GROMACS .gro file of C-alpha atoms in nm:
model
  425
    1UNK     CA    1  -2.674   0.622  -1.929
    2UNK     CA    2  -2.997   0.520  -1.729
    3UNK     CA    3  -3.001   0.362  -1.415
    4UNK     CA    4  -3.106   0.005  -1.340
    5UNK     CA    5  -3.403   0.017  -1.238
    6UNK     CA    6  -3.556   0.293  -1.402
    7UNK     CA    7  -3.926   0.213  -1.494
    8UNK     CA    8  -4.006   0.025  -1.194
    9UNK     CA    9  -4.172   0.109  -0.880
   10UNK     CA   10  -4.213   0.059  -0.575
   11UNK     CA   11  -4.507   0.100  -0.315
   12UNK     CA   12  -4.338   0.173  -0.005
   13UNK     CA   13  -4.499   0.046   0.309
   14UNK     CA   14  -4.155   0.038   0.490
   15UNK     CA   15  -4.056   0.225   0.839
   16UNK     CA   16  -3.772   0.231   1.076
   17UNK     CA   17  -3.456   0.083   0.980
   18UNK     CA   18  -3.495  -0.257   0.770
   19UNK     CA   19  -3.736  -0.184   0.518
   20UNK     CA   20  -3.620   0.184   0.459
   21UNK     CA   21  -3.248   0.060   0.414
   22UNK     CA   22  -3.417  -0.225   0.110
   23UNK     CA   23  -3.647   0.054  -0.092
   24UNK     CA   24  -3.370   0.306  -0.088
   25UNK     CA   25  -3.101   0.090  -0.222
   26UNK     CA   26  -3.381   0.038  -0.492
   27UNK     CA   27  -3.428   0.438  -0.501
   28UNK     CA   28  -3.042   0.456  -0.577
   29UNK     CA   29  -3.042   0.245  -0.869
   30UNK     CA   30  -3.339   0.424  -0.984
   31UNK     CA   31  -3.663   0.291  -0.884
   32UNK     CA   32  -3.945   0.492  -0.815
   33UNK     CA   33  -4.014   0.422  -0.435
   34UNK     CA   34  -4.332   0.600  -0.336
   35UNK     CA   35  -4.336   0.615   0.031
   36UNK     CA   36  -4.698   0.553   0.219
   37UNK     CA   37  -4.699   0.712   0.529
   38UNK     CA   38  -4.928   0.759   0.759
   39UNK     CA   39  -5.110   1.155   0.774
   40UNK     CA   40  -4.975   1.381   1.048
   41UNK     CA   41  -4.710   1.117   1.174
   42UNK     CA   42  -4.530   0.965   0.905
   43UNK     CA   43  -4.249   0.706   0.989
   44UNK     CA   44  -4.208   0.664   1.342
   45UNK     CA   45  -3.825   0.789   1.302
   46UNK     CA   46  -3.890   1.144   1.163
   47UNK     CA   47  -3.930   1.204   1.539
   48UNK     CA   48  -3.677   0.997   1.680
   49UNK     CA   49  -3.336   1.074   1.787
   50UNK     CA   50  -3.332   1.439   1.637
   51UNK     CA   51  -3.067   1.628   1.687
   52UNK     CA   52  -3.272   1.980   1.542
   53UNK     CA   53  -3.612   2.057   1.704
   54UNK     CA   54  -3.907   1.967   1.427
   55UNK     CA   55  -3.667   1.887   1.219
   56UNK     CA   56  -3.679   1.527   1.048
   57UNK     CA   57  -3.417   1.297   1.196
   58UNK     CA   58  -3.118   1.174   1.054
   59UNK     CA   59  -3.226   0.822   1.127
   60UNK     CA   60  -3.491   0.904   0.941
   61UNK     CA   61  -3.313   1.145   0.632
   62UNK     CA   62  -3.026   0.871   0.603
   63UNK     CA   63  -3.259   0.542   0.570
   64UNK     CA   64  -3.506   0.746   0.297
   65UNK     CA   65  -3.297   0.919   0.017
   66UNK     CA   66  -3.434   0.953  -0.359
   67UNK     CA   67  -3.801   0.876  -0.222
   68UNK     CA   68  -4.137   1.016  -0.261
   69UNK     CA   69  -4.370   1.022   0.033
   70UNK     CA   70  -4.759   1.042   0.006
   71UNK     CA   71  -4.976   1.055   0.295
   72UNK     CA   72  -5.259   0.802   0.301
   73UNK     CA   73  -5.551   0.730   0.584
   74UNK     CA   74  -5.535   0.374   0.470
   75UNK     CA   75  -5.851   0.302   0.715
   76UNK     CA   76  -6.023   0.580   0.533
   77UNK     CA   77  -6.242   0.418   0.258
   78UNK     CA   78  -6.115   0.681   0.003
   79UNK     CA   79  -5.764   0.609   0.057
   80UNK     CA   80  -5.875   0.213   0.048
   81UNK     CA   81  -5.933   0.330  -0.322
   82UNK     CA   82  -5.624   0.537  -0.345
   83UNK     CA   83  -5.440   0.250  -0.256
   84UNK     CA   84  -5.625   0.013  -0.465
   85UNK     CA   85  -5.515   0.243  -0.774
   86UNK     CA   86  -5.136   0.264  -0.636
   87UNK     CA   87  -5.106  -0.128  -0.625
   88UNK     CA   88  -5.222  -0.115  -0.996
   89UNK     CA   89  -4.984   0.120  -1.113
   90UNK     CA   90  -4.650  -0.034  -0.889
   91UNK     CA   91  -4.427  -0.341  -1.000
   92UNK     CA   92  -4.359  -0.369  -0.558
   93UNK     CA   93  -4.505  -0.337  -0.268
   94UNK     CA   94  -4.243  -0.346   0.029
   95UNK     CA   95  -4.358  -0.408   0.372
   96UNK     CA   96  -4.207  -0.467   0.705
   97UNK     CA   97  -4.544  -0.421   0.898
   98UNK     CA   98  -4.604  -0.729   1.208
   99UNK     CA   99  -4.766  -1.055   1.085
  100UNK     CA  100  -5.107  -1.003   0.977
  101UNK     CA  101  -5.116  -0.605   0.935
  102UNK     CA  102  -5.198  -0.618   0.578
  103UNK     CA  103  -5.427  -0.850   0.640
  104UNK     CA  104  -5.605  -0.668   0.882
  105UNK     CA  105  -5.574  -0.359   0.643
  106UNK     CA  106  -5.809  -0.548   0.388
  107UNK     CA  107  -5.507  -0.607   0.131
  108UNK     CA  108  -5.395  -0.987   0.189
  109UNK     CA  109  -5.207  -1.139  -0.090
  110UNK     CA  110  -5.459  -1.312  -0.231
  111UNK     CA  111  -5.638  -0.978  -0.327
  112UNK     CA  112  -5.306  -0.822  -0.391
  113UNK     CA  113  -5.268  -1.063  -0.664
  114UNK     CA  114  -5.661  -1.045  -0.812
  115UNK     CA  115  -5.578  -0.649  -0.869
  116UNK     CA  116  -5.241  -0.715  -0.991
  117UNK     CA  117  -5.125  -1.065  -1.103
  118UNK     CA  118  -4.748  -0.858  -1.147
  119UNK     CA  119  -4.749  -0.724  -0.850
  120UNK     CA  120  -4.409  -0.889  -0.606
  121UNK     CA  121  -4.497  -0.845  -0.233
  122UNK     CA  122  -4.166  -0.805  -0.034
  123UNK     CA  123  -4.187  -0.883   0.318
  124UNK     CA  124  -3.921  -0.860   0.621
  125UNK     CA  125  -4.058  -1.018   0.922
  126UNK     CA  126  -3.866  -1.162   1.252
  127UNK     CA  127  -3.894  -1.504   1.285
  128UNK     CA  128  -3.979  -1.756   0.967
  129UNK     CA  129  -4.248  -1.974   1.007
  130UNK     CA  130  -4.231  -2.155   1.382
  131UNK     CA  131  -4.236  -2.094   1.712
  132UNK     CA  132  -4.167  -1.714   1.694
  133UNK     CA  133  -4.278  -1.645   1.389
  134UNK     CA  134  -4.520  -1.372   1.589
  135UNK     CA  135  -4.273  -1.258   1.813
  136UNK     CA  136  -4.154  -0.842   1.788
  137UNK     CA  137  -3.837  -0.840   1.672
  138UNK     CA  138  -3.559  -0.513   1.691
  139UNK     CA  139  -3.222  -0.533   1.571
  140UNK     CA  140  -3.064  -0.644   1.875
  141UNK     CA  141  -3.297  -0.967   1.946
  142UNK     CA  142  -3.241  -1.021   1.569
  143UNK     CA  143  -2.886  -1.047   1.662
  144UNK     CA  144  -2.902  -1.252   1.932
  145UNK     CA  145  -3.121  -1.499   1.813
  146UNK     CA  146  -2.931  -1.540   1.483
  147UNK     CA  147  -2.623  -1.650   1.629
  148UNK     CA  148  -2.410  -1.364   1.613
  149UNK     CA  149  -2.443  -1.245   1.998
  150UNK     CA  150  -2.362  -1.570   2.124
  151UNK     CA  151  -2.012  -1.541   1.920
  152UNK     CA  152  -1.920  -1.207   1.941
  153UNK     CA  153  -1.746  -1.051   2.272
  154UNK     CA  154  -1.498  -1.189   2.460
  155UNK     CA  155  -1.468  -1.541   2.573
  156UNK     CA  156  -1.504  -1.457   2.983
  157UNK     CA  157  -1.744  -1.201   2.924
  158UNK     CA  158  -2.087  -1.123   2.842
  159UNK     CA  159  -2.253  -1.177   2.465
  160UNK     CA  160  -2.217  -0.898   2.281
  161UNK     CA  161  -2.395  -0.709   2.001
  162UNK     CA  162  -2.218  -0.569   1.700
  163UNK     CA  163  -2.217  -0.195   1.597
  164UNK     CA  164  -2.319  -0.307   1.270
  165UNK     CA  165  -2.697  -0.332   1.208
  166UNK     CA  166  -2.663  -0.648   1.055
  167UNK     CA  167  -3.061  -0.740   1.192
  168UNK     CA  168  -3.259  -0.430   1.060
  169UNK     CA  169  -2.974  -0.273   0.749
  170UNK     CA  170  -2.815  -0.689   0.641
  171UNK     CA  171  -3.167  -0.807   0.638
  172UNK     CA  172  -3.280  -0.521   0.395
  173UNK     CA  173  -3.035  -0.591   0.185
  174UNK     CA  174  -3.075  -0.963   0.156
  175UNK     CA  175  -3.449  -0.832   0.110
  176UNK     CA  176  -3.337  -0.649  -0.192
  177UNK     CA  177  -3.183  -0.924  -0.385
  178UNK     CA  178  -3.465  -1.103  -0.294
  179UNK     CA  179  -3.700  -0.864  -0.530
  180UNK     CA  180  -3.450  -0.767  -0.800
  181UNK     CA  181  -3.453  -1.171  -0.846
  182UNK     CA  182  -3.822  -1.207  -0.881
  183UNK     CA  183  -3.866  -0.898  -1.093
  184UNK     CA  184  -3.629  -1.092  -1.311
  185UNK     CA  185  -3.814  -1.425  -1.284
  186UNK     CA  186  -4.100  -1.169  -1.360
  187UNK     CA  187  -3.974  -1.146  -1.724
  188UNK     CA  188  -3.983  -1.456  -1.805
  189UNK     CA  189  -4.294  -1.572  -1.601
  190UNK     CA  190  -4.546  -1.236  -1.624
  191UNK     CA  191  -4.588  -1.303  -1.281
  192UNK     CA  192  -4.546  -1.160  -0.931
  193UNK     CA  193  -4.449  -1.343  -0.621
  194UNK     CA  194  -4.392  -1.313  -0.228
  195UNK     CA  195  -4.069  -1.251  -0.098
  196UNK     CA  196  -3.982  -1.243   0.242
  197UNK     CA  197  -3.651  -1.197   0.404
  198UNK     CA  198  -3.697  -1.288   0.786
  199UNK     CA  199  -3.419  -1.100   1.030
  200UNK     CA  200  -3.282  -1.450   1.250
  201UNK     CA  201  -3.205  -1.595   0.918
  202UNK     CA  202  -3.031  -1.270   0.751
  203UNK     CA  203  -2.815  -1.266   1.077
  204UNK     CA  204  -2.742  -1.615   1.052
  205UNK     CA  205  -2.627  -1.607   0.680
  206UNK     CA  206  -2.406  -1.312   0.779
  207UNK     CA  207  -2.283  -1.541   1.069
  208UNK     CA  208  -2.231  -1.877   0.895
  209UNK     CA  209  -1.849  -1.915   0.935
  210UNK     CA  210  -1.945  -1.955   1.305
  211UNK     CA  211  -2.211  -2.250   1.209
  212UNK     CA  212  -1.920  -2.379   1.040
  213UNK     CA  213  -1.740  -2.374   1.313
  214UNK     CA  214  -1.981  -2.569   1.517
  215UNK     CA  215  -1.962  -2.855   1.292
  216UNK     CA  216  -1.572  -2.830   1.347
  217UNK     CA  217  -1.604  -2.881   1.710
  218UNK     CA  218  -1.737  -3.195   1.691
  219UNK     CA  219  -1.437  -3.326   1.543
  220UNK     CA  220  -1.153  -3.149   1.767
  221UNK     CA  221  -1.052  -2.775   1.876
  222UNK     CA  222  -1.093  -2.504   1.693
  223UNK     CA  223  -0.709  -2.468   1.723
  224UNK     CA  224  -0.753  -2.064   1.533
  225UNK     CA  225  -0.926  -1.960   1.857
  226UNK     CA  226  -0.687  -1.807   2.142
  227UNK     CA  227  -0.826  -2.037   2.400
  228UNK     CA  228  -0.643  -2.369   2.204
  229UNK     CA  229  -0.306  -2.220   2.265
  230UNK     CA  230  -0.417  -2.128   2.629
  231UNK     CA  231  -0.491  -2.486   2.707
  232UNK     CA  232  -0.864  -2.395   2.779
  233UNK     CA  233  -1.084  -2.674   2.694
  234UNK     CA  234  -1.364  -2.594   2.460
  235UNK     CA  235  -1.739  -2.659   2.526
  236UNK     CA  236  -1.991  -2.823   2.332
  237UNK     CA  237  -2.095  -2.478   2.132
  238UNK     CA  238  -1.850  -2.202   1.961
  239UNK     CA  239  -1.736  -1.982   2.227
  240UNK     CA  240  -1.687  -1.613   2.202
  241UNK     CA  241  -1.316  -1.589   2.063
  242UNK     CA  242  -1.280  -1.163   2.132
  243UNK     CA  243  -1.088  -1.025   1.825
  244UNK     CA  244  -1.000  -1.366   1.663
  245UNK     CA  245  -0.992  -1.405   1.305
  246UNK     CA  246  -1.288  -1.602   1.165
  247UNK     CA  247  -1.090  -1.707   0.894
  248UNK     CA  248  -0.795  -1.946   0.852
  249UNK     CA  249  -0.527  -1.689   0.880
  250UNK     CA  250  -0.480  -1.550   1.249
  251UNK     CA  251  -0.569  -1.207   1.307
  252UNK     CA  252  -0.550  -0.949   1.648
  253UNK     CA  253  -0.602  -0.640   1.716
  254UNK     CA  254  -0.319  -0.437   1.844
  255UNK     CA  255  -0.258  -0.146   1.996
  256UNK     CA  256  -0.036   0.158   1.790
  257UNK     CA  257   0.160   0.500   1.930
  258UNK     CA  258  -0.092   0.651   2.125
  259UNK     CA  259  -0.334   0.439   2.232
  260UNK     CA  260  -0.287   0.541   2.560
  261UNK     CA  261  -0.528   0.896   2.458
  262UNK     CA  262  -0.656   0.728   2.132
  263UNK     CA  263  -0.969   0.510   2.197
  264UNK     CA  264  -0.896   0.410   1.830
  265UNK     CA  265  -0.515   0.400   1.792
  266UNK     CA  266  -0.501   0.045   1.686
  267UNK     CA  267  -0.475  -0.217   1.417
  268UNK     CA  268  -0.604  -0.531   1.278
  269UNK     CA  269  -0.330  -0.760   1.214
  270UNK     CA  270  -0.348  -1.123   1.029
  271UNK     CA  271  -0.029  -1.324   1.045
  272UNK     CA  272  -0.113  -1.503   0.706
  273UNK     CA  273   0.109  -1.785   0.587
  274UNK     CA  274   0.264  -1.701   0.246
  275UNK     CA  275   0.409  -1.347   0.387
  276UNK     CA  276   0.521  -1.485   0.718
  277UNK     CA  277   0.886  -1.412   0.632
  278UNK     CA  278   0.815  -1.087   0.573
  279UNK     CA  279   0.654  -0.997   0.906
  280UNK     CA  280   0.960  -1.166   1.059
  281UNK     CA  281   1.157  -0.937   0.930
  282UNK     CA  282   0.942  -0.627   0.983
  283UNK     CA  283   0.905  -0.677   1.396
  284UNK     CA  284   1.285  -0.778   1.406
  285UNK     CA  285   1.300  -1.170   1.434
  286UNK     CA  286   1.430  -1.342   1.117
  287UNK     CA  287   1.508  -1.658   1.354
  288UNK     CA  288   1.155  -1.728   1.355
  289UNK     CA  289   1.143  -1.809   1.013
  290UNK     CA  290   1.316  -2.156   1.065
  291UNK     CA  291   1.274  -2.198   1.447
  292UNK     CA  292   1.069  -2.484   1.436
  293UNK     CA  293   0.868  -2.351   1.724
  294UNK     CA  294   0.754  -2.040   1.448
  295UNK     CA  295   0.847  -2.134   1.113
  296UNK     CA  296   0.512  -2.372   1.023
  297UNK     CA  297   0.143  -2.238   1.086
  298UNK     CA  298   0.106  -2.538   1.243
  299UNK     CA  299   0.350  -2.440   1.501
  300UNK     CA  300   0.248  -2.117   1.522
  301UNK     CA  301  -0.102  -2.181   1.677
  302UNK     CA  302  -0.031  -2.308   1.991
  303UNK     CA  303   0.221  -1.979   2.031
  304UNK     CA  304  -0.050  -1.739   1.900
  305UNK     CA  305  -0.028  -1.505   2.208
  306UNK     CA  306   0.344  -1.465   2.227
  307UNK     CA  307   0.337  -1.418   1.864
  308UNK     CA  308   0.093  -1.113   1.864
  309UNK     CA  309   0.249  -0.955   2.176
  310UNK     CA  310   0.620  -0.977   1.992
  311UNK     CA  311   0.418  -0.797   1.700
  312UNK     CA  312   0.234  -0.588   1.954
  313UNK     CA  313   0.557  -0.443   2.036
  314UNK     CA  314   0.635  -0.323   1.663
  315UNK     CA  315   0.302  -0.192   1.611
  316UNK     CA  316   0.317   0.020   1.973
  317UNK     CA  317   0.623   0.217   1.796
  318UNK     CA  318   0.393   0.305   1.464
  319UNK     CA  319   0.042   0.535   1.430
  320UNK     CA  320  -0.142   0.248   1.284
  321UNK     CA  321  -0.145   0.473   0.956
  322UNK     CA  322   0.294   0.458   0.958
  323UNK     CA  323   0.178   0.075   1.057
  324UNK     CA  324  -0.048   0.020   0.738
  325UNK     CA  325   0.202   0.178   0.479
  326UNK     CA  326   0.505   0.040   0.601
  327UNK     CA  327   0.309  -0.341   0.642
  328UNK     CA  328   0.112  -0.280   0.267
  329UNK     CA  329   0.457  -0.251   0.127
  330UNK     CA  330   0.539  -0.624   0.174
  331UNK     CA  331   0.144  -0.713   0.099
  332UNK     CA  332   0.080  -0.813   0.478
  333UNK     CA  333  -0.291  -0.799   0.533
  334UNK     CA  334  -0.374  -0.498   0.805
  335UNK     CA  335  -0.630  -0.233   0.888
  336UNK     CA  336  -0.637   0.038   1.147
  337UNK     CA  337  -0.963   0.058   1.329
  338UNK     CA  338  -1.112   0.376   1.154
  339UNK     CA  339  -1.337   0.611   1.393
  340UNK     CA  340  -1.661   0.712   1.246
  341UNK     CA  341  -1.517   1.095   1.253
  342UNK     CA  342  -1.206   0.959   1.061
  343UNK     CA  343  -1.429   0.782   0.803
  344UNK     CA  344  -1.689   1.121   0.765
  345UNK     CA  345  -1.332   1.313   0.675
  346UNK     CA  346  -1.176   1.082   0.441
  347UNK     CA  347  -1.173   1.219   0.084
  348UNK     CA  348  -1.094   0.904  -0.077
  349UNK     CA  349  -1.469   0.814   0.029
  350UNK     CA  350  -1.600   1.118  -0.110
  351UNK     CA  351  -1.463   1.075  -0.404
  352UNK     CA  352  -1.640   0.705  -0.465
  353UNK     CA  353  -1.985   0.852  -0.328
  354UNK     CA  354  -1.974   0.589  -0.085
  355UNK     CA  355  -1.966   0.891   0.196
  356UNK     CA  356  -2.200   1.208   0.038
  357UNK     CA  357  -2.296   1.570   0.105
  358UNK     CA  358  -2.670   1.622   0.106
  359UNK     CA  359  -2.899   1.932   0.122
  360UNK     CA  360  -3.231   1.920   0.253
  361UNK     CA  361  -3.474   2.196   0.309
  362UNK     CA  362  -3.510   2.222   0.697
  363UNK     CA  363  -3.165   2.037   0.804
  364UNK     CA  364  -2.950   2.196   0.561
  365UNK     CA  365  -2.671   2.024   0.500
  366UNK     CA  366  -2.542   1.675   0.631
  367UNK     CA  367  -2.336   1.386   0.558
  368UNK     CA  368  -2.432   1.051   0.463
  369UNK     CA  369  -2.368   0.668   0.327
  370UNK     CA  370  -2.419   0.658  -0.065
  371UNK     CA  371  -2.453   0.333  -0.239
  372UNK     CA  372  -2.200   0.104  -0.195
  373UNK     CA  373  -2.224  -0.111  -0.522
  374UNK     CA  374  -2.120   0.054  -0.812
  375UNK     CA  375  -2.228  -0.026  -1.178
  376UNK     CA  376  -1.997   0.070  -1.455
  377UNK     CA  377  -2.279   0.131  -1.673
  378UNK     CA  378  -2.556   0.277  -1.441
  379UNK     CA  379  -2.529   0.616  -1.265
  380UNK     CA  380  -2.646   0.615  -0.909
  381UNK     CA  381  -2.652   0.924  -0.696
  382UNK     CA  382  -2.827   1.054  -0.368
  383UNK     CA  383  -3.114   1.299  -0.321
  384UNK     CA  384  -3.247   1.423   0.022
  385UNK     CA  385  -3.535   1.236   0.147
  386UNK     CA  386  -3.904   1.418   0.136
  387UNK     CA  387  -4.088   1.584   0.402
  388UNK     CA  388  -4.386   1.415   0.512
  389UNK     CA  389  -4.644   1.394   0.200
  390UNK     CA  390  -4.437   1.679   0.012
  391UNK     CA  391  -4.571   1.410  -0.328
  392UNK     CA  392  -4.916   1.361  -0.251
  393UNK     CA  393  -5.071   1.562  -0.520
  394UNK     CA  394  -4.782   1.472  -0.773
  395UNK     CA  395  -4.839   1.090  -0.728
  396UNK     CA  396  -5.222   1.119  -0.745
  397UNK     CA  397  -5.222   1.329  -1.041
  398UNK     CA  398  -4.908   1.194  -1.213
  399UNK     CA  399  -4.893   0.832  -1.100
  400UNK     CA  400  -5.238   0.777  -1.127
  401UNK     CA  401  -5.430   0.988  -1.344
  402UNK     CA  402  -5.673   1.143  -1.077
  403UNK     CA  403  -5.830   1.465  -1.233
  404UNK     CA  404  -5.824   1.773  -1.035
  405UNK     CA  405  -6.182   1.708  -0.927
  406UNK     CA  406  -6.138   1.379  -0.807
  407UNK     CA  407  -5.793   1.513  -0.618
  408UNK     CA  408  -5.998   1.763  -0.386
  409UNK     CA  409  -6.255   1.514  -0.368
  410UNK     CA  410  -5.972   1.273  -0.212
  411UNK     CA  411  -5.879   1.583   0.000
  412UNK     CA  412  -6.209   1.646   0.139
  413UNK     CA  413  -6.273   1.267   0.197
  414UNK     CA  414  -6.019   1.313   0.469
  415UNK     CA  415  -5.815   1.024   0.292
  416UNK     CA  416  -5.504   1.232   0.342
  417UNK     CA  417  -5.495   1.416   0.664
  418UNK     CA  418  -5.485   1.263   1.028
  419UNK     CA  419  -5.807   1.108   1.141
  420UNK     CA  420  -6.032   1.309   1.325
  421UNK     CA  421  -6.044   1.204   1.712
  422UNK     CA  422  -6.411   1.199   1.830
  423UNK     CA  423  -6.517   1.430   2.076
  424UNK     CA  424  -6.650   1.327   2.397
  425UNK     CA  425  -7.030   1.327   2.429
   0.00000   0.00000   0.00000
């Protein structure tokens, strides 16, 4: 079997967290993503967060997988060249770069295009066109100014900001479907396109049942949210609505046996309609299921509190994994809240390569995500990410030809080592 997207490549012009996370999904289904980096650095996270001294980081080993990594001076008029050739030879170039770097590097898209009319340029930016479009953005302003903050939390409390990088990670992967979609226009066209993926409006596509929500307001309560059954009036905006379902079916978390030593000894719990019998039988009240006051949803809403404490009490006698089996049995939708150490042990995930064991030269061996689509038809595994330039010579000699002449020529140009700092006269 080959993978999906063996035969094209990618040059890789990505760093941090939100372009990385876009070219190695692409490296998984089996692009070749040659990552530019720049001589003697390299991707700001190789030093970040590290856990083993001049070691690369895992932020930076985790976002890079199944890449190559060539080291280009791309001020350096030889590596100008060098990088001429590359954007001949690639299908992609991915950037996350401010507004205007690629510009400033002499490559706008214009000229992009005159040396390859294929060529897609893939762009994730901040802000869209407007107001902000020139703004910084990290993953947290990303996910306050998509909408998600302003939702998330509790409804007396502060904003809050999810665990999830749904900024820098959701709006790589939104880029990603963004360029499989124009190399597939690409077929039938022969040409290449911009794409860019901007982070407030990834966040706000993740966060759209709250923008439907705000449409719902103007016509009454959002009688789901706790605050309708507590007789609290609602503003003129959604309000935070703590652990709320944002679906139709009302859903809590709850605490299970041992929460009182367990940080994470507790379950999600949606009380939806068809199996509300059942749960009225599992916590011990069958009246409820034609007490007027409990037996319609309807009904139910204004009582959503005393509801979930009743089941509260149930779930307080069960370890939310006695909770989940017994609760699965009658198809009532659940979930225990799964600690990152109880995810990095669970087999199950192993076995799906959607958790994976990787071996890299200097780190030895660590843990990470895999890819988490799977094709029935195309293989998709996970190798360690490369050391800083470990490809140079391999993608100038086997990418693009160079002779071994012209490769030491490159080499002495200075093209591929850190510029030289001037000394002081």
């Amino acid at each position: 079997m080959t993978k999906a997207l063996e035969g094209v490549r990618i040059l890789d012009f990505t760093h941090v967290q939100s372009g990385p996370t876009c070219t190695q999904l692409l490296a998984w289904f089996g692009a070749d993503v040659i990552k530019v980096e720049r001589p003697g650095v390299g991707d700001i996270t190789r030093g970040q967060l590290q856990d083993i001294p001049n070691v690369d980081s895992l932020y930076f080993t985790m976002l890079n997988h199944n890449k190559r990594s060539i080291t280009l001076d791309t001020k350096n008029p030889k590596g100008k060249e060098v990088l001429t050739e590359l954007i001949k030879k690639c299908d992609v170039l991915v950037e996350n770069f401010g507004p205007g770097v690629l510009d400033r590097m002499g490559f706008p898209w214009e000229k992009i295009q005159a040396i390859n009319p294929k060529m897609i340029v893939a762009s994730i930016k901040g802000f869209g066109p407007g107001p902000y479009e020139d703004c910084k953005v990290y993953e947290n302003v990303a996910q306050c100014t998509g909408g998600a903050a302003s939702t998330t939390g509790f409804r007396d409390g502060l904003p809050l900001v999810t665990g999830a990088q749904i900024g820098d990670s959701g709006t790589g992967l939104h880029l990603a479907l963004g360029i499989v979609t124009a190399l597939y226009q690409r077929t039938h066209s022969g040409k290449g396109q911009r794409v860019t993926a901007a982070m407030q409006d990834g966040v706000l596509n993740l966060a759209r049942v709250k923008l439907r929500d705000q449409q719902r307001l103007a016509h009454g309560p959002l009688k789901e949210y706790s605050q309708f059954g507590e007789g609290i009036p609602f503003g003129d905006a959604v309000p935070r609505a703590g652990n709320d379902s944002g679906g139709g079916q009302p859903g809590r978390i709850l605490k299970c046996k041992g929460w009182e030593t367990d940080p994470n000894a507790y379950i999600y719990f949606i009380t939806q309609a068809p199996v509300w019998e059942k749960i009225c039988d599992v916590i011990g009240e069958p009246s409820w299921k034609t007490d007027p006051n409990y037996a319609k949803p309807a009904a139910r809403l204004p009582r959503l509190n005393e509801i979930f404490a009743r089941i509260e009490q149930w779930t307080m006698t069960k370890t939310k994994f006695e909770a989940m089996e017994i609760l699965n049995k009658d198809d009532i939708p659940c979930g225990p809240i799964l600690s990152m150490k109880e995810i990095a042990e669970d087999q199950s995930l192993r076995a799906t390569g959607t958790v994976v064991e990787v071996d890299h030269p200097t780190r030895g061996k660590y843990i990470s995500v895999g890819n988490p689509i799977k094709l029935s038809d195309s293989p998709s595994d996970v190798t360690r990410s490369p050391l800083l330039g470990e490809h140079t010579d391999e993608i100038l000699r086997a990418v693009l030809g160079f002779s071994d002449h012209q490769v030491a020529e490159i080499h002495k140009s200075g093209a591929l080592d850190p510029p030289q700092k001037q000394a002081a006269e």
